[in-house]
XYZ file of C-alpha atoms in Angstrom:
563
model
C -35.047 11.468 -6.697
C -36.104 11.127 -10.291
C -33.767 9.943 -13.070
C -35.034 10.364 -16.658
C -33.419 8.420 -19.479
C -35.313 8.981 -22.761
C -38.896 7.567 -22.411
C -37.972 5.754 -19.054
C -37.883 7.337 -15.528
C -36.725 5.782 -12.291
C -38.191 7.187 -8.971
C -36.675 6.629 -5.568
C -38.531 7.724 -2.387
C -37.425 7.621 1.199
C -39.376 8.672 4.234
C -38.236 8.454 7.808
C -36.369 10.217 10.624
C -33.260 12.451 10.277
C -30.891 14.306 12.592
C -30.376 16.976 9.925
C -31.476 20.575 10.584
C -34.992 21.594 9.410
C -35.175 22.995 5.920
C -38.092 23.940 3.651
C -38.941 21.761 0.597
C -35.916 22.036 -1.729
C -35.847 20.926 -5.367
C -32.349 20.425 -6.897
C -31.579 19.869 -10.598
C -28.414 17.785 -10.383
C -28.322 17.216 -14.199
C -30.688 18.838 -16.735
C -29.721 17.015 -19.995
C -29.807 16.713 -22.898
C -29.880 12.948 -22.351
C -29.865 11.730 -18.723
C -31.500 14.174 -16.239
C -31.519 13.940 -12.433
C -33.771 16.004 -10.074
C -34.352 15.548 -6.323
C -36.616 16.865 -3.576
C -35.768 17.010 0.108
C -37.580 18.265 3.134
C -36.726 18.039 6.968
C -39.334 19.236 9.406
C -40.049 19.182 13.195
C -43.270 21.241 13.354
C -45.549 18.285 13.964
C -46.069 14.474 13.721
C -46.096 13.144 10.096
C -44.969 16.509 8.720
C -43.058 14.552 6.041
C -46.306 14.251 4.098
C -45.103 14.375 0.472
C -47.642 12.258 -1.545
C -46.909 13.083 -5.180
C -44.023 13.206 -7.607
C -45.223 16.507 -8.864
C -42.384 18.651 -7.305
C -39.666 16.676 -9.338
C -41.584 16.065 -12.646
C -42.096 18.281 -15.619
C -42.936 17.330 -19.178
C -39.741 16.650 -21.014
C -38.567 19.096 -23.592
C -38.520 17.717 -27.134
C -35.056 17.745 -28.708
C -33.916 16.720 -32.142
C -32.105 13.336 -32.431
C -28.366 13.369 -32.956
C -26.033 10.879 -34.377
C -24.761 9.186 -31.112
C -26.107 5.785 -30.159
C -25.888 4.418 -26.562
C -27.231 1.526 -24.556
C -30.198 2.601 -22.407
C -31.102 1.116 -19.041
C -32.616 2.183 -15.666
C -32.824 -0.636 -13.171
C -32.644 -1.573 -9.514
C -31.243 -4.845 -10.698
C -28.217 -5.446 -12.954
C -28.511 -3.994 -16.473
C -28.104 -6.689 -19.127
C -24.821 -6.623 -20.973
C -26.981 -6.485 -24.229
C -29.057 -3.489 -23.143
C -31.046 -2.086 -26.013
C -29.196 0.778 -28.001
C -31.125 3.898 -28.737
C -30.495 7.113 -30.653
C -29.400 9.852 -28.387
C -30.736 13.477 -28.468
C -28.801 16.214 -30.144
C -26.131 17.741 -27.817
C -25.090 14.500 -26.251
C -21.564 13.398 -26.884
C -20.773 10.370 -24.585
C -22.315 7.190 -23.335
C -22.759 6.852 -19.586
C -22.513 3.577 -17.708
C -22.527 3.714 -14.010
C -24.082 2.697 -10.665
C -25.518 4.770 -7.835
C -25.728 3.305 -4.326
C -28.261 5.062 -2.110
C -28.065 4.400 1.649
C -29.862 5.948 4.637
C -31.819 5.101 7.752
C -34.477 3.090 5.973
C -33.008 2.618 2.441
C -30.472 0.643 0.564
C -30.691 0.771 -3.145
C -28.422 0.144 -6.163
C -29.452 1.906 -9.356
C -27.930 0.797 -12.602
C -27.930 3.484 -15.237
C -27.054 3.462 -18.951
C -27.740 6.407 -21.209
C -26.589 9.492 -23.146
C -24.545 12.378 -21.596
C -23.388 15.805 -22.859
C -19.948 15.409 -21.196
C -17.497 12.535 -20.339
C -16.700 11.168 -16.915
C -18.417 9.591 -13.873
C -20.323 12.556 -12.754
C -24.012 11.989 -13.253
C -24.980 14.012 -10.221
C -22.515 16.864 -10.650
C -20.603 15.959 -7.389
C -23.678 15.421 -5.220
C -22.986 13.040 -2.342
C -26.004 13.586 -0.149
C -29.677 14.021 -1.133
C -31.210 15.033 2.182
C -30.340 12.269 4.815
C -29.625 9.794 1.943
C -25.942 9.194 0.970
C -25.212 8.706 -2.732
C -22.136 6.895 -3.949
C -21.450 6.828 -7.758
C -19.218 4.307 -9.509
C -18.336 3.723 -13.133
C -15.720 1.190 -12.667
C -16.467 -1.559 -15.284
C -13.280 -3.422 -14.903
C -14.554 -5.629 -11.969
C -17.545 -6.304 -10.038
C -18.809 -3.549 -7.824
C -18.270 -3.654 -4.169
C -20.729 -5.894 -2.267
C -22.898 -4.984 0.677
C -23.000 -7.734 3.326
C -24.855 -8.514 6.559
C -22.618 -7.242 9.361
C -22.733 -8.320 13.015
C -21.639 -10.660 15.713
C -23.285 -12.682 18.521
C -21.969 -14.726 21.409
C -23.925 -16.325 24.241
C -24.305 -19.479 26.365
C -27.679 -21.401 26.009
C -29.193 -24.529 27.307
C -29.171 -27.325 24.816
C -32.999 -27.347 24.905
C -33.069 -23.875 23.290
C -31.644 -25.183 20.058
C -32.169 -24.467 17.263
C -31.539 -20.649 17.488
C -32.754 -18.014 14.979
C -31.703 -14.369 14.534
C -32.166 -11.341 12.435
C -29.410 -8.915 11.307
C -30.151 -5.180 11.007
C -26.672 -3.929 10.180
C -24.832 -3.840 6.920
C -21.353 -3.071 5.601
C -20.032 -2.081 2.175
C -16.929 -4.284 1.567
C -13.760 -3.500 -0.193
C -13.882 -4.128 -3.972
C -13.345 -7.765 -4.760
C -14.220 -8.952 -1.184
C -16.976 -11.372 -0.448
C -19.622 -11.817 2.297
C -18.995 -14.390 5.076
C -20.809 -16.316 7.755
C -18.801 -18.000 10.410
C -20.615 -19.900 13.201
C -19.132 -22.033 15.955
C -20.946 -24.060 18.617
C -19.263 -25.635 21.605
C -21.224 -28.172 23.687
C -20.376 -28.929 27.296
C -22.940 -31.212 28.928
C -26.306 -29.435 28.962
C -24.688 -26.033 27.892
C -23.863 -24.837 24.401
C -21.877 -21.690 23.584
C -22.643 -20.158 20.117
C -20.322 -17.555 18.414
C -21.498 -15.996 15.179
C -19.665 -13.573 12.899
C -21.018 -11.915 9.807
C -19.111 -9.442 7.550
C -16.737 -9.097 4.721
C -13.771 -11.320 3.731
C -10.991 -11.504 1.139
C -11.167 -15.320 1.212
C -12.207 -17.225 -1.964
C -15.856 -18.298 -2.275
C -16.965 -21.600 -0.955
C -20.233 -23.315 -0.392
C -21.699 -23.781 3.090
C -19.326 -26.037 4.960
C -19.966 -27.904 8.248
C -16.852 -29.119 10.160
C -16.907 -31.439 13.289
C -13.774 -30.293 15.043
C -14.452 -32.609 18.092
C -17.216 -35.020 18.409
C -17.009 -36.061 22.063
C -17.723 -37.819 24.309
C -17.501 -34.767 26.647
C -16.672 -31.476 24.901
C -17.691 -31.233 21.266
C -17.110 -28.467 18.751
C -18.848 -27.969 15.375
C -18.587 -24.962 12.899
C -20.333 -23.549 9.802
C -18.601 -21.329 7.282
C -19.755 -19.776 3.982
C -18.155 -17.183 1.632
C -20.121 -15.793 -1.306
C -20.016 -13.061 -3.948
C -23.099 -13.819 -6.025
C -25.164 -10.838 -4.552
C -25.531 -8.275 -1.878
C -26.329 -9.794 1.597
C -25.657 -13.219 0.428
C -24.378 -14.171 3.857
C -27.891 -14.640 4.935
C -27.618 -17.504 7.511
C -30.390 -16.865 10.043
C -30.520 -20.125 12.086
C -28.219 -22.683 13.803
C -30.080 -25.413 12.054
C -27.286 -26.232 9.473
C -25.070 -27.393 12.373
C -27.375 -30.385 12.684
C -28.663 -32.343 15.782
C -26.302 -32.645 18.631
C -25.528 -36.296 19.606
C -26.977 -37.388 22.875
C -24.755 -37.797 25.893
C -23.428 -41.261 26.661
C -23.821 -43.132 30.012
C -21.954 -41.477 32.930
C -18.483 -42.696 33.811
C -16.357 -42.219 36.945
C -14.399 -39.101 36.064
C -15.456 -35.867 37.575
C -14.322 -32.494 36.186
C -15.126 -28.797 36.684
C -17.632 -27.546 34.029
C -17.757 -24.017 32.636
C -18.605 -22.288 29.283
C -18.269 -18.533 29.569
C -17.266 -15.368 27.571
C -16.096 -14.061 31.048
C -13.551 -15.696 33.400
C -14.595 -19.090 34.792
C -14.649 -19.166 38.597
C -11.887 -21.128 40.268
C -14.565 -22.930 42.128
C -16.575 -23.906 39.015
C -19.064 -26.748 39.712
C -17.768 -30.270 39.391
C -19.908 -32.697 37.327
C -19.714 -36.329 36.421
C -18.282 -36.885 33.004
C -19.718 -39.152 30.317
C -18.345 -42.657 29.763
C -15.207 -42.668 27.531
C -13.717 -39.385 28.772
C -10.334 -39.671 30.655
C -9.079 -36.176 31.191
C -10.288 -32.734 32.504
C -9.832 -29.914 30.047
C -9.086 -26.268 31.202
C -8.395 -23.843 28.421
C -9.167 -20.598 26.607
C -10.133 -19.896 23.014
C -9.417 -16.412 21.590
C -11.643 -15.813 18.503
C -10.689 -12.747 16.377
C -11.805 -11.563 13.022
C -12.868 -8.364 11.095
C -15.767 -7.572 13.519
C -15.232 -9.838 16.489
C -13.043 -10.297 19.481
C -14.086 -12.896 21.952
C -12.464 -14.933 24.761
C -14.108 -18.223 25.486
C -13.279 -19.900 28.855
C -13.886 -23.663 28.684
C -13.697 -26.277 31.437
C -14.960 -29.872 30.903
C -14.342 -33.422 30.106
C -12.205 -34.771 27.259
C -11.293 -38.218 25.792
C -7.634 -37.347 25.510
C -5.039 -35.286 27.203
C -3.518 -31.972 25.985
C -4.440 -28.522 24.826
C -6.076 -29.533 21.535
C -9.876 -28.970 21.813
C -10.218 -28.062 18.154
C -7.890 -30.788 16.751
C -5.474 -28.227 15.343
C -7.996 -25.922 13.828
C -6.693 -22.328 13.612
C -9.275 -20.746 11.333
C -13.008 -21.093 11.183
C -13.869 -19.290 7.933
C -12.580 -15.700 8.260
C -12.264 -16.109 11.956
C -8.915 -16.932 13.621
C -8.933 -19.187 16.686
C -6.066 -19.375 19.157
C -5.991 -21.989 22.065
C -4.256 -21.603 25.259
C -4.128 -23.868 28.333
C -1.563 -21.812 30.291
C -2.941 -21.249 33.762
C -1.486 -17.864 33.806
C -3.789 -15.279 32.211
C -2.965 -13.691 28.860
C -4.461 -10.369 27.731
C -5.147 -8.761 24.379
C -4.272 -5.022 24.262
C -4.413 -2.267 21.779
C -1.043 -1.476 20.335
C 0.463 1.374 18.462
C 2.394 4.595 18.562
C 0.946 8.237 17.873
C 3.081 11.287 17.394
C 1.643 14.838 17.168
C 3.384 18.236 16.989
C 1.603 21.402 16.590
C 0.253 24.507 18.399
C -1.650 24.380 21.702
C -1.877 20.727 22.455
C -2.338 21.623 26.152
C -5.902 22.914 25.374
C -6.896 21.093 22.160
C -7.427 17.383 22.652
C -6.011 14.867 20.094
C -8.104 11.893 19.080
C -6.521 8.581 18.321
C -7.957 5.105 18.291
C -5.414 2.258 17.374
C -6.658 -0.279 14.792
C -4.206 -2.969 16.009
C -4.203 -5.383 18.896
C -1.608 -7.602 20.387
C -1.828 -10.808 22.476
C 0.477 -10.323 25.441
C 2.688 -12.825 27.041
C 1.367 -14.572 30.119
C 1.548 -12.371 33.168
C 1.715 -9.105 31.158
C -0.784 -6.256 31.407
C -2.058 -3.639 29.065
C -0.635 -0.027 29.068
C -1.068 3.371 27.532
C 1.267 6.207 28.122
C 1.187 9.761 27.011
C 3.989 12.396 27.341
C 3.145 15.963 26.613
C 5.841 18.675 26.241
C 4.793 22.297 25.637
C 7.282 25.180 25.115
C 4.827 27.941 24.256
C 4.904 28.130 20.494
C 4.831 24.366 19.918
C 3.600 21.288 21.691
C 4.679 17.641 21.267
C 2.484 14.635 22.317
C 3.914 11.066 22.238
C 1.478 8.258 22.871
C 2.033 4.478 23.205
C -0.311 1.534 23.613
C 0.681 -2.046 24.097
C 1.680 -4.716 26.657
C 3.819 -4.305 29.712
C 5.515 -6.490 32.394
C 3.869 -6.072 35.792
C 0.724 -6.893 37.800
C -0.436 -3.467 38.912
C -4.189 -3.534 39.786
C -5.460 -1.027 37.295
C -3.370 1.990 38.378
C -3.971 5.287 36.477
C -1.712 8.281 37.118
C -1.353 11.811 35.775
C 1.781 13.745 36.564
C 2.985 17.274 36.070
C 6.776 17.094 35.827
C 7.538 20.741 34.918
C 5.423 23.944 34.705
C 2.678 25.071 34.339
C 4.730 28.347 34.034
C 7.208 28.169 31.168
C 8.007 24.757 29.736
C 5.256 22.238 30.625
C 5.936 18.527 30.809
C 3.095 16.302 31.877
C 2.268 12.567 31.478
C -0.527 10.110 31.666
C 0.095 6.486 32.387
C -2.471 3.667 32.681
C -1.728 0.036 33.427
C -4.769 -2.346 33.466
C -5.495 -6.046 33.545
C -8.489 -6.726 31.377
C -8.783 -7.257 27.503
C -8.515 -3.983 25.465
C -8.656 -1.853 28.651
C -6.016 0.510 27.274
C -8.702 2.166 25.168
C -8.303 5.953 25.935
C -9.228 7.581 22.597
C -8.412 11.181 23.412
C -5.620 13.118 25.182
C -8.392 14.776 27.215
C -7.793 12.123 29.873
C -4.428 13.998 30.376
C -5.545 17.534 29.769
C -8.521 17.575 32.174
C -6.015 17.056 35.058
C -3.635 19.943 34.093
C -3.731 23.070 36.190
C -5.280 26.112 34.454
C -3.673 29.134 35.932
C -4.719 32.633 34.742
C -2.752 33.922 31.753
C 0.648 35.240 33.131
C 1.968 38.669 32.537
C 5.067 38.897 30.301
C 8.356 39.075 32.035
C 11.735 40.524 31.233
C 13.339 37.289 30.055
C 13.677 36.200 26.412
C 14.451 32.580 25.471
C 14.750 30.478 22.388
C 11.539 28.330 22.078
C 11.776 24.856 20.477
C 10.550 21.290 20.873
C 11.745 18.752 18.310
C 11.500 14.966 18.237
C 13.962 12.885 16.200
C 16.461 15.756 15.821
C 17.988 18.891 17.264
C 16.708 22.461 17.700
C 18.084 24.914 15.140
C 20.363 27.719 15.956
C 17.638 29.831 14.473
C 14.851 28.867 16.903
C 12.459 31.770 17.436
C 12.896 33.770 20.621
C 9.895 34.406 22.785
C 9.141 36.870 25.737
C 8.933 34.506 28.787
C 6.071 34.829 31.186
C 6.519 36.552 34.563
C 7.778 34.111 37.083
C 10.237 32.358 34.843
C 13.968 32.947 35.545
C 16.044 30.801 33.267
C 16.326 29.629 29.705
C 16.544 25.889 29.369
C 18.281 23.927 26.684
C 18.459 20.210 26.812
C 17.293 16.755 25.512
C 15.011 14.037 26.893
C 15.903 10.587 25.576
C 12.862 8.216 25.493
C 12.847 4.511 25.003
C 10.093 1.903 25.463
C 6.615 1.168 24.311
C 7.890 0.682 20.651
C 9.555 4.172 20.615
C 13.074 5.279 20.765
C 13.786 9.022 20.279
C 15.542 12.022 21.623
C 13.481 15.170 22.153
C 15.249 18.504 21.956
C 13.728 21.258 24.227
C 14.370 25.042 24.554
C 12.180 27.327 26.494
C 11.550 29.290 29.777
C 11.656 27.656 33.156
C 10.845 28.926 36.599
C 13.971 27.712 38.439
C 17.518 26.713 37.721
C 16.715 23.094 38.104
C 19.047 20.665 36.311
C 16.130 18.433 35.466
C 12.680 19.087 33.911
C 11.761 15.616 35.039
C 13.077 16.015 38.567
C 15.429 13.153 37.853
C 12.688 10.669 36.961
C 13.907 7.625 35.124
C 10.530 6.131 34.171
C 7.246 7.659 32.879
C 4.678 4.960 32.322
C 6.150 2.500 29.741
C 8.917 4.967 28.848
C 12.444 4.857 30.197
C 13.706 8.468 30.249
C 17.142 10.153 30.488
C 17.659 13.957 30.542
C 20.714 15.904 29.346
C 20.751 19.604 29.999
C 23.062 21.639 27.819
C 22.799 25.012 29.630
C 20.573 27.191 31.847
C 20.778 30.903 31.424
C 19.296 33.238 34.126
C 20.257 36.852 33.180
C 18.191 38.684 30.693
C 21.260 40.365 29.364
C 23.028 37.023 29.009
C 19.958 35.488 27.235
C 19.811 38.379 24.831
C 23.589 38.245 24.229
C 23.381 34.535 23.509
C 20.683 35.244 20.914
C 22.663 38.080 19.354
C 25.798 36.038 19.205
C 23.908 33.357 17.315
C 22.667 35.843 14.692
C 25.763 38.058 14.258
C 28.089 35.106 14.099
C 26.270 33.828 11.008
C 26.603 36.976 8.894
C 24.033 39.059 7.207
C 23.083 36.567 4.471
C 22.293 33.786 6.934
C 20.554 36.220 9.252
C 18.211 37.146 6.381
C 17.734 33.380 5.648
C 16.814 32.785 9.303
C 14.258 35.474 9.070
C 12.599 33.560 6.207
C 12.645 30.353 8.087
C 11.146 31.907 11.356
C 8.059 32.796 9.320
C 7.260 29.105 9.088
C 7.951 28.286 12.741
């Protein structure tokens, strides 16, 4: 990409790999001037190694056209650093009417560049590239917000592992990055737990809304026995300022004292400690055995740390009351009963054909369950032909089922279809299904049925009632009755009544076969009527329309167009 600004030009070149489809060399004039001009060249090829062999700027450069000067004066600057506030002012060419002040952020597989631009434009607004957001595999983001500092890019990543104390100090490199929300800063949060010859290190890098502070080292517990130290830093002075690359700032760990007489199980793990963890002699000065769990959560981290070791005092207070380490929250528990963290949330979808078209949903929220609870996710799918309804819940549940997973077909597949998926599991964030395909793949797929003689109203409506003007459909062959009823649902954070009208294959008084529970949902069904005769069904429909009069019948016709 070449940006020309008067006598100055800024050239940006990126070479590498791309998943994009091949295309021949392509030159695009994003802005031709007068004033600022932008032109780009892109080429994607697969015909041979090193086929991306551009070696000259000739495709994007041409001698600039000479234009007469105008009367407008604007600051001029092209820079990969910050333009100075007192950038030199120059006379703009004739035809320019506005001063441009903006920033372009270019990101791709092998590139991250900020371009500061000041110059003359022939139109107002923040649109230097005429709406371009991609130049080949490089993404371009434009911003002209001068009210506050532009969004920062920060190192982004996490690390957790147990090491022998002889391996300290540790070093690392970070290859991931993230653009933060405007006004947010970059953060480093590092915690080290020592337990005899073992050390557990937890590192988090990313964005934070916290105020800036200089690097800070905190001794949460100094021993003897278990010791905990942390490092935190929040900065906004530049992109990637959270550049901690070693555990050295945590300092040297103090040597162990002479052995005492107490013996305790020892364990440091990001998994569950075994019940028969090895017992070791504690250092002198320790008086109690510690058994607890630390849950560490933040923007890009979720970690459970199991800890067993020696302490110089009783109680569940390994971190001396600390609940936050930088932007990372720490929750301590010494309850011998396990606690889980589960995804939580509710999803509601109502549209056509959900029995064949999967719905994607990933919850952004988690919940720490009470001791003894398990994770759950429950889907309930109701399809009446014209419309489908999918209710989805994630969260915690009472029970201790060993990872059961069930798919049930309660009604259908001919006529009204009611199906469910329920999953109860006993590990952190195990209720992670992200698509309703886990339910759909288990549904029967019979051949398309022939139309029958029965006509029924068709409706599925959550949080309300079916209208008297529900559209009528021709029922599939094999159905014999029109169903009209409600399913009342409670549980999993959801309370609603679902109204249902449609075709059913038998005069059952229950679509759910009298079930009272579906996964996390408690359900109760009320059937209003079931009509079996074609004549009766048609008469019922005619009575609805004729009883309303011609004006309302015409209005219903308009409504049905939107059904």
